[in-house]
Coordinates of C-alpha atoms in Angstrom, one line a residue:
M1 CA -2.5 33.8 8.3
L2 CA -2.7 31.4 5.5
R3 CA -4.9 28.3 7.2
V4 CA -4.3 24.8 4.8
A5 CA -6.0 21.5 5.4
V6 CA -4.1 18.2 4.4
V7 CA -6.4 15.3 3.6
G8 CA -4.1 12.0 4.4
S9 CA -1.4 11.6 6.6
G10 CA 0.6 9.4 4.8
P11 CA 4.0 10.3 3.5
S12 CA 2.4 12.5 0.8
G13 CA 0.4 14.5 3.2
V14 CA 3.4 15.0 5.5
Y15 CA 5.5 16.0 3.0
T16 CA 3.1 18.4 1.7
A17 CA 2.6 19.8 5.3
Q18 CA 6.3 19.7 5.8
G19 CA 7.2 21.7 2.7
L20 CA 4.4 24.5 3.7
V21 CA 5.6 25.2 7.2
Q22 CA 9.4 25.4 5.9
Q23 CA 9.4 27.8 3.2
N24 CA 10.2 31.2 3.8
Q25 CA 7.6 33.1 1.2
V26 CA 4.4 33.4 3.2
P27 CA 4.7 33.8 6.7
G28 CA 2.5 32.1 9.4
V29 CA 1.3 29.1 7.7
R30 CA -0.7 26.8 9.5
V31 CA -1.7 23.5 8.4
D32 CA -4.1 20.7 9.8
V33 CA -3.2 17.4 8.6
L34 CA -6.7 15.2 8.9
D35 CA -6.9 11.5 8.8
R36 CA -10.0 9.0 8.8
L37 CA -8.1 6.9 10.7
P38 CA -7.3 7.6 14.3
C39 CA -3.4 6.8 13.8
P40 CA -0.8 8.8 11.3
Y41 CA 1.3 7.4 8.6
G42 CA -0.9 5.5 6.4
L43 CA 0.7 3.3 4.0
V44 CA 4.2 3.4 6.2
R45 CA 1.8 1.9 9.3
Y46 CA -0.4 0.1 7.3
G47 CA 1.3 -1.3 4.3
V48 CA 5.0 -1.7 4.8
A49 CA 6.1 -5.1 6.0
P50 CA 6.0 -5.6 9.8
D51 CA 9.9 -6.8 9.1
H52 CA 10.7 -4.1 7.1
E53 CA 12.0 -2.3 10.4
K54 CA 14.4 -0.1 8.6
I55 CA 11.4 1.5 6.5
K56 CA 8.7 1.5 9.2
S57 CA 11.8 3.8 11.2
L58 CA 10.8 6.4 8.5
Q59 CA 7.8 7.5 10.7
N60 CA 10.1 8.9 12.8
N61 CA 10.9 11.5 10.3
L62 CA 7.1 12.0 9.7
R63 CA 6.8 12.4 13.6
A64 CA 9.0 15.2 13.6
V65 CA 6.9 17.2 10.9
L66 CA 3.5 16.5 12.7
E67 CA 5.1 17.2 16.2
D68 CA 6.2 21.3 14.4
E69 CA 3.8 23.4 16.3
R70 CA 2.9 25.0 13.1
V71 CA 1.1 21.6 12.6
R72 CA -2.0 20.1 13.9
F73 CA -2.6 16.1 13.4
L74 CA -6.5 15.4 13.4
G75 CA -7.4 11.6 12.8
G76 CA -10.9 10.0 12.6
V77 CA -11.9 12.6 10.6
R78 CA -13.8 11.5 7.6
I79 CA -14.3 13.7 4.3
G80 CA -17.5 13.0 2.5
P81 CA -20.6 11.0 3.2
D82 CA -21.0 9.8 7.1
G83 CA -18.7 12.5 7.7
L84 CA -17.6 16.4 6.9
P85 CA -18.7 17.4 3.3
A86 CA -16.2 18.4 1.0
A87 CA -17.7 21.6 0.6
R88 CA -17.9 22.5 4.4
L89 CA -14.0 21.4 4.6
R90 CA -13.4 24.2 1.9
E91 CA -15.0 26.9 3.7
L92 CA -12.7 26.3 6.8
Y93 CA -9.5 26.8 5.1
H94 CA -8.0 28.9 2.7
A95 CA -6.7 25.9 0.5
V96 CA -7.6 22.4 1.0
V97 CA -4.8 19.4 -0.7
Y98 CA -5.8 16.0 -0.7
C99 CA -3.4 13.3 -0.6
V100 CA -5.5 10.2 0.3
G101 CA -3.7 7.5 -2.2
A102 CA -5.0 4.8 -4.3
A103 CA -7.9 3.4 -2.2
T104 CA -8.7 0.1 -4.0
D105 CA -7.1 -2.9 -6.0
R106 CA -7.2 -4.3 -9.4
H107 CA -8.8 -7.4 -10.2
L108 CA -7.9 -10.4 -12.3
G109 CA -11.2 -10.4 -13.9
V110 CA -10.8 -14.2 -14.4
P111 CA -13.6 -16.7 -13.6
G112 CA -13.6 -18.2 -10.3
E113 CA -11.7 -15.1 -8.6
E114 CA -14.5 -15.3 -6.1
L115 CA -13.8 -18.7 -4.7
A116 CA -13.1 -19.2 -0.6
G117 CA -9.1 -18.6 -0.3
S118 CA -9.0 -15.9 -3.2
W119 CA -8.1 -12.3 -2.0
S120 CA -6.4 -9.4 -2.9
A121 CA -2.7 -8.8 -1.6
T122 CA -4.5 -5.5 0.0
E123 CA -6.4 -7.6 2.3
F124 CA -3.9 -9.9 3.1
V125 CA -1.6 -7.0 4.0
S126 CA -4.2 -5.1 6.1
W127 CA -4.9 -8.2 8.3
Y128 CA -1.2 -8.5 9.1
S129 CA -0.8 -4.9 9.6
A130 CA -3.9 -4.6 11.7
H131 CA -5.9 -2.1 9.3
P132 CA -8.6 -1.3 11.6
D133 CA -11.0 -1.5 8.2
S134 CA -9.8 -5.3 7.9
V135 CA -12.5 -8.2 8.8
A136 CA -11.2 -10.7 6.8
D137 CA -9.4 -13.6 8.6
G138 CA -8.4 -17.4 8.1
F139 CA -6.1 -16.6 5.1
V140 CA -3.5 -19.7 5.8
L141 CA -6.0 -21.8 7.7
G142 CA -6.2 -25.4 5.9
A143 CA -3.6 -23.8 3.2
R144 CA -0.6 -26.0 1.7
S145 CA 0.2 -24.0 -1.0
A146 CA -0.1 -20.6 -2.2
V147 CA 0.2 -18.5 -5.6
V148 CA 1.0 -15.1 -5.5
I149 CA -0.1 -13.5 -9.0
G150 CA 2.2 -10.2 -9.9
V151 CA 6.0 -9.4 -9.5
G152 CA 6.6 -6.6 -7.6
N153 CA 7.6 -5.5 -4.3
V154 CA 4.0 -6.0 -2.6
A155 CA 3.9 -9.2 -4.3
V156 CA 7.5 -10.2 -2.8
D157 CA 6.2 -9.1 0.6
V158 CA 3.5 -11.1 0.8
T159 CA 5.6 -14.2 -0.3
R160 CA 8.1 -13.4 2.2
I161 CA 5.7 -12.8 5.2
L162 CA 3.6 -16.6 4.5
A163 CA 7.3 -17.9 4.1
R164 CA 8.8 -16.4 7.8
G165 CA 8.4 -18.6 10.7
A166 CA 7.2 -17.3 14.3
A167 CA 10.6 -16.5 15.8
E168 CA 11.4 -14.0 12.8
L169 CA 7.9 -12.1 13.4
S170 CA 7.1 -12.3 17.0
P171 CA 9.9 -9.2 17.4
T172 CA 7.6 -7.4 14.9
D173 CA 4.6 -5.3 15.8
M174 CA 2.4 -7.9 13.7
P175 CA -1.2 -8.1 15.7
Q176 CA -1.2 -11.0 17.8
A177 CA -4.0 -13.1 15.6
A178 CA -2.1 -13.0 12.5
L179 CA 1.3 -13.7 14.5
T180 CA -0.7 -17.0 16.1
A181 CA -2.0 -17.8 12.7
L182 CA 1.0 -17.5 10.9
A183 CA 2.6 -19.5 13.6
A184 CA 0.4 -22.6 12.6
S185 CA 0.5 -22.1 8.9
E186 CA 1.0 -25.3 7.1
V187 CA 1.9 -23.7 3.3
T188 CA 5.2 -25.1 2.3
E189 CA 4.7 -23.9 -1.3
I190 CA 4.5 -20.5 -2.5
S191 CA 4.7 -19.4 -6.3
M192 CA 4.8 -15.9 -7.4
V193 CA 3.9 -16.0 -10.7
G194 CA 4.5 -12.9 -13.4
R195 CA 2.6 -12.9 -17.1
R196 CA 5.6 -11.1 -18.3
G197 CA 9.3 -12.2 -18.2
P198 CA 12.0 -11.2 -15.5
S199 CA 13.5 -8.0 -17.2
Q200 CA 10.0 -6.5 -16.8
A201 CA 9.4 -7.5 -13.2
R202 CA 8.8 -4.7 -11.2
F203 CA 10.2 -5.8 -7.6
T204 CA 13.4 -4.0 -6.8
T205 CA 16.5 -6.0 -6.5
K206 CA 16.6 -5.6 -2.6
E207 CA 13.6 -6.9 -1.8
L208 CA 14.4 -10.1 -4.2
R209 CA 17.5 -10.9 -2.3
E210 CA 15.8 -11.0 0.8
L211 CA 13.9 -14.1 -0.6
G212 CA 17.1 -15.9 -0.8
A213 CA 17.8 -15.0 2.9
L214 CA 15.1 -17.1 4.5
P215 CA 15.8 -19.5 6.9
D216 CA 15.0 -23.1 5.8
T217 CA 13.7 -21.6 2.8
E218 CA 14.8 -22.3 -0.7
V219 CA 14.2 -20.3 -4.2
I220 CA 13.6 -22.1 -7.3
V221 CA 13.8 -20.5 -10.6
D222 CA 13.3 -22.7 -13.8
P223 CA 15.9 -21.5 -16.4
R224 CA 13.8 -22.3 -19.3
E225 CA 11.3 -19.5 -18.4
L226 CA 14.1 -16.9 -18.2
E227 CA 15.4 -17.7 -21.5
L228 CA 12.0 -17.2 -23.0
D229 CA 12.8 -13.3 -22.4
P230 CA 15.2 -11.5 -24.7
G231 CA 16.4 -9.1 -22.0
Y232 CA 17.5 -12.0 -20.1
N233 CA 19.4 -13.2 -22.8
E234 CA 20.8 -9.7 -23.4
P235 CA 21.2 -8.2 -20.0
S236 CA 23.5 -5.4 -21.2
G237 CA 20.8 -3.4 -22.7
L238 CA 18.3 -3.2 -19.5
P239 CA 18.2 -0.4 -16.8
A240 CA 20.6 -1.2 -13.9
A241 CA 17.7 -2.4 -11.4
N242 CA 16.3 -4.7 -13.9
R243 CA 19.8 -6.0 -14.9
R244 CA 20.5 -6.7 -11.4
N245 CA 17.2 -8.6 -11.2
V246 CA 18.5 -10.7 -13.8
E247 CA 21.8 -11.7 -11.9
V248 CA 20.1 -12.5 -8.9
L249 CA 17.6 -14.6 -10.6
R250 CA 20.2 -16.5 -13.2
G251 CA 22.3 -17.5 -9.9
W252 CA 19.2 -18.9 -8.7
A253 CA 18.3 -20.6 -11.6
A254 CA 21.7 -22.2 -11.7
T255 CA 21.2 -23.3 -8.0
P256 CA 20.2 -27.0 -7.3
P257 CA 17.2 -27.9 -5.2
R258 CA 18.7 -28.7 -1.6
G259 CA 15.4 -30.0 0.4
A260 CA 14.1 -27.3 2.8
A261 CA 11.1 -26.9 4.6
R262 CA 9.8 -24.1 2.3
R263 CA 10.0 -23.4 -1.3
I264 CA 9.3 -20.1 -3.3
R265 CA 8.9 -20.9 -7.0
L266 CA 9.5 -17.6 -9.0
R267 CA 7.7 -18.3 -12.1
F268 CA 7.5 -16.3 -15.3
F269 CA 5.3 -16.0 -18.6
L270 CA 2.2 -17.6 -17.2
R271 CA -0.9 -15.6 -17.4
P272 CA -4.2 -16.3 -14.8
V273 CA -7.1 -17.2 -16.8
E274 CA -9.2 -19.2 -13.9
L275 CA -9.2 -20.3 -11.0
L276 CA -10.6 -23.7 -10.2
A277 CA -12.5 -25.1 -7.0
D278 CA -11.4 -28.1 -5.5
G279 CA -12.2 -30.7 -7.6
G280 CA -12.2 -29.2 -11.2
S281 CA -12.9 -26.4 -13.2
D282 CA -15.6 -24.2 -10.9
G283 CA -17.9 -23.8 -14.1
G284 CA -20.0 -21.0 -12.2
E285 CA -20.9 -23.4 -9.3
G286 CA -18.2 -22.4 -7.0
E287 CA -20.1 -20.4 -4.3
G288 CA -19.1 -21.3 -0.8
R289 CA -16.5 -23.3 -2.4
R290 CA -12.7 -23.1 -2.0
V291 CA -9.9 -22.5 -4.9
G292 CA -7.9 -25.6 -5.3
A293 CA -5.8 -24.4 -8.2
V294 CA -4.9 -21.8 -10.6
R295 CA -4.8 -22.4 -14.3
F296 CA -2.1 -20.4 -16.3
E297 CA -1.8 -19.8 -20.0
R298 CA 2.0 -20.2 -21.0
T299 CA 2.4 -16.5 -22.7
V300 CA 5.3 -15.9 -25.1
P301 CA 7.4 -12.1 -26.0
D302 CA 5.1 -10.6 -28.8
G303 CA 8.4 -8.4 -29.9
H304 CA 6.6 -4.9 -28.6
G305 CA 6.9 -5.0 -24.8
G306 CA 4.0 -7.2 -24.3
V307 CA 3.2 -10.9 -24.3
T308 CA 0.9 -13.1 -26.3
G309 CA -1.0 -16.3 -25.4
T310 CA 0.4 -19.7 -27.1
G311 CA -3.0 -21.5 -26.0
R312 CA -1.0 -24.2 -23.8
Y313 CA -1.8 -24.2 -20.1
E314 CA -0.9 -25.6 -16.8
D315 CA -2.7 -25.7 -13.4
I316 CA -0.5 -25.1 -10.4
D317 CA -1.9 -25.9 -7.0
A318 CA -3.3 -23.4 -4.4
Q319 CA -5.6 -23.1 -1.6
L320 CA -4.6 -19.7 -1.0
V321 CA -4.5 -16.8 -4.1
L322 CA -3.4 -13.5 -3.7
R323 CA -3.5 -11.3 -6.3
S324 CA -0.9 -8.2 -6.5
V325 CA -1.8 -6.6 -9.8
G326 CA -1.8 -2.8 -8.8
Y327 CA -3.8 -0.3 -7.3
R328 CA -6.4 2.2 -8.3
G329 CA -7.8 5.4 -7.3
V330 CA -11.4 5.8 -6.5
P331 CA -13.8 8.9 -6.9
L332 CA -13.5 11.4 -3.7
D333 CA -16.6 13.6 -2.6
G334 CA -17.1 16.6 -4.6
L335 CA -14.0 16.2 -6.7
P336 CA -13.8 15.3 -10.6
F337 CA -12.6 12.5 -11.2
D338 CA -10.6 10.6 -14.2
A339 CA -12.3 7.3 -14.4
E340 CA -9.8 5.8 -16.7
H341 CA -6.8 6.9 -14.9
G342 CA -8.5 7.1 -11.6
T343 CA -6.8 9.8 -10.5
V344 CA -8.5 13.6 -9.9
P345 CA -7.3 16.2 -13.0
H346 CA -4.9 18.6 -12.0
L347 CA -2.2 21.2 -13.4
A348 CA 0.7 20.7 -11.3
G349 CA -1.3 19.9 -8.5
R350 CA -3.9 22.3 -8.9
V351 CA -7.5 20.4 -9.4
V352 CA -9.0 21.2 -12.4
R353 CA -12.9 21.2 -12.9
D354 CA -14.2 20.9 -16.4
G355 CA -11.0 22.5 -17.9
T356 CA -10.6 25.0 -15.5
I357 CA -8.6 25.3 -12.1
A358 CA -10.6 25.4 -8.9
P359 CA -9.2 27.8 -6.5
G360 CA -8.0 26.2 -3.2
E361 CA -7.9 22.6 -4.2
Y362 CA -5.0 20.6 -4.7
V363 CA -4.1 16.8 -4.9
A364 CA -0.5 14.9 -4.3
G365 CA 0.3 11.8 -4.1
W366 CA -1.4 8.6 -5.5
I367 CA -4.4 10.3 -6.2
K368 CA -2.6 12.8 -8.0
R369 CA -0.3 10.8 -10.3
G370 CA -1.6 7.1 -9.8
P371 CA -0.3 4.1 -7.8
T372 CA 3.3 4.4 -8.9
G373 CA 6.9 5.2 -7.5
V374 CA 8.4 4.6 -4.2
I375 CA 8.0 6.5 -0.7
G376 CA 10.7 9.0 -1.9
T377 CA 8.7 10.2 -5.1
N378 CA 6.2 11.5 -2.7
R379 CA 8.6 14.4 -1.8
P380 CA 9.3 15.9 -5.5
C381 CA 5.3 15.3 -6.3
A382 CA 4.3 17.5 -2.8
K383 CA 7.0 20.1 -3.5
E384 CA 5.2 20.7 -6.9
T385 CA 1.6 21.0 -5.3
V386 CA 3.0 23.0 -2.8
T387 CA 4.6 25.1 -5.0
S388 CA 1.8 25.7 -6.8
L389 CA -0.5 26.5 -3.6
L390 CA 1.9 29.4 -2.5
E391 CA 2.0 31.4 -5.7
D392 CA -1.8 31.3 -5.1
A393 CA -1.5 31.9 -1.6
G394 CA -1.7 35.9 -2.1
V395 CA -5.3 35.6 -3.4
L396 CA -6.3 32.7 -1.4
V397 CA -6.1 34.6 1.8
R398 CA -8.2 37.3 1.5
R399 CA -11.0 35.1 2.0
E400 CA -12.4 35.2 5.7
L401 CA -12.3 32.0 7.4
P402 CA -14.8 31.5 10.2
E403 CA -13.3 30.3 13.8
D404 CA -11.3 27.7 14.6
P405 CA -11.6 24.2 12.4
L406 CA -11.3 22.3 15.2
V407 CA -14.3 24.3 16.7
A408 CA -16.3 23.5 13.5
L409 CA -15.5 19.8 13.5
R410 CA -16.7 19.6 16.8
A411 CA -20.0 21.3 16.5
A412 CA -20.4 19.1 13.4
G413 CA -20.4 16.3 15.8
L414 CA -17.0 15.3 15.0
T415 CA -14.4 13.6 17.6
P416 CA -11.0 14.6 16.0
V417 CA -8.0 12.4 17.5
E418 CA -5.4 14.7 18.4
W419 CA -1.8 14.1 18.8
A420 CA -2.4 13.2 22.3
G421 CA -5.2 10.7 21.6
W422 CA -2.6 9.1 18.9
Q423 CA 0.2 9.1 21.7
A424 CA -2.1 7.5 23.8
I425 CA -2.7 4.8 21.3
E426 CA 1.2 4.4 21.1
R427 CA 1.4 3.6 24.9
A428 CA -1.6 1.2 24.7
E429 CA 0.2 -1.0 21.9
A430 CA 3.4 -0.6 24.2
E431 CA 1.6 -2.1 27.2
L432 CA -0.2 -4.7 25.2
G433 CA 2.8 -6.0 23.7
A434 CA 4.8 -6.1 27.1
S435 CA 1.7 -8.3 28.3
L436 CA 2.6 -10.7 25.5
G437 CA 6.3 -10.7 26.1
R438 CA 6.7 -8.9 22.7
G439 CA 7.6 -5.5 21.8
V440 CA 4.9 -3.0 20.4
V441 CA 1.9 -4.8 19.0
K442 CA -0.6 -3.1 17.0
L443 CA -4.1 -2.6 18.3
P444 CA -6.0 -4.6 15.3
D445 CA -9.3 -2.6 15.6
W446 CA -11.5 0.8 15.6
T447 CA -12.7 0.0 19.1
S448 CA -9.5 -0.9 20.7
L449 CA -7.9 1.9 19.0
L450 CA -10.6 4.6 19.9
A451 CA -10.7 3.4 23.5
A452 CA -7.4 3.8 23.6
A453 CA -7.2 7.5 22.4
R454 CA -10.5 8.2 24.8
A455 CA -7.7 7.8 27.4
A456 CA -5.7 11.1 26.4
R457 CA -9.4 13.0 27.3
S458 CA -10.0 11.1 30.5

């Protein structure tokens, strides 16, 4: 029997487990899917916007894999410091596949970024998605205008959530505290800003169009900014997705404002250079003060796919600033790390340590390839890693293993949340929603999640 640990229960981890148990080359494969959180599904649960029910329904497909009798979910298991050492994990399994994603976000690196009211989009998403590590609050309190820096799908998501009303968000699984705060929000002006042009924006057309379908909200696009982009003026040479984006933006640019209650302004060729405190430039004395505006420098195409500054500046009012400029992997306990790319060095998914393949250690997902692609991109990525692991299986299974890893985990002082514990969490979230007159409502913190999971053992 080949026993494999998959660290991470998001799409890349579950697709890896699926590939291992559904293959017919190596009989008797058993997979334990370990996660630091007591809940499975990774970014599908904690990253997909709550109003994107179709994408969130992917959980049903992931569930089918985790309910396979050859797969075991073990949540609440931390690997590394304050948990199970990676070396010990390696002793318990023939192979370990790390599928942990990119755990941190990129910073702007501009003065004033640490002012109150300046957040990463990741922090905002974690809050409205009820991630148990989220301790932030008060995002929209006192804010009338918001600036979202970035033009990818996450930027579109947070822009859309800011513009949604309580009636539209109440049917979702958003935690009650976030729903209450957003329902009371006075944000009516939202600017989503990119340093390059529309032909290079990274949002998908489907996500983009959703902004134009929001009730009592209008999307405003300045045609003069669009015309700076050579790709906008000659869209025939663009990839199909970018060309469709240009068409949507062209339509909005030609539509006069109609005086809706909320306005989303899509801005291009503006590079953030400073966050200004209420009352003017931070000047290095902004500790404890709130952001009041973002200063941008106008950029123009440099002819090589990038942009260059013009020395002309514009300030956009904002009491809330959300940066959405990308993610980055962080080093994992006991594994090599490529700091430049934020990934673990590998060869077709096999971990490479000091130029040599590390037997029995593998990676898949963002920690393997970087934070690129969509959810479906994880399938071929996982398949490549699984293929490598199965090619190595003949050698890996020769190593004798100790007792059932679950016994060893408990002996190490860990209390894994098994599938029955996760089902108990699901029941508790359904009961919470019913008590609030809503559908399922997520439990927002470690205490309530673990209390619900313990109910399955009592």
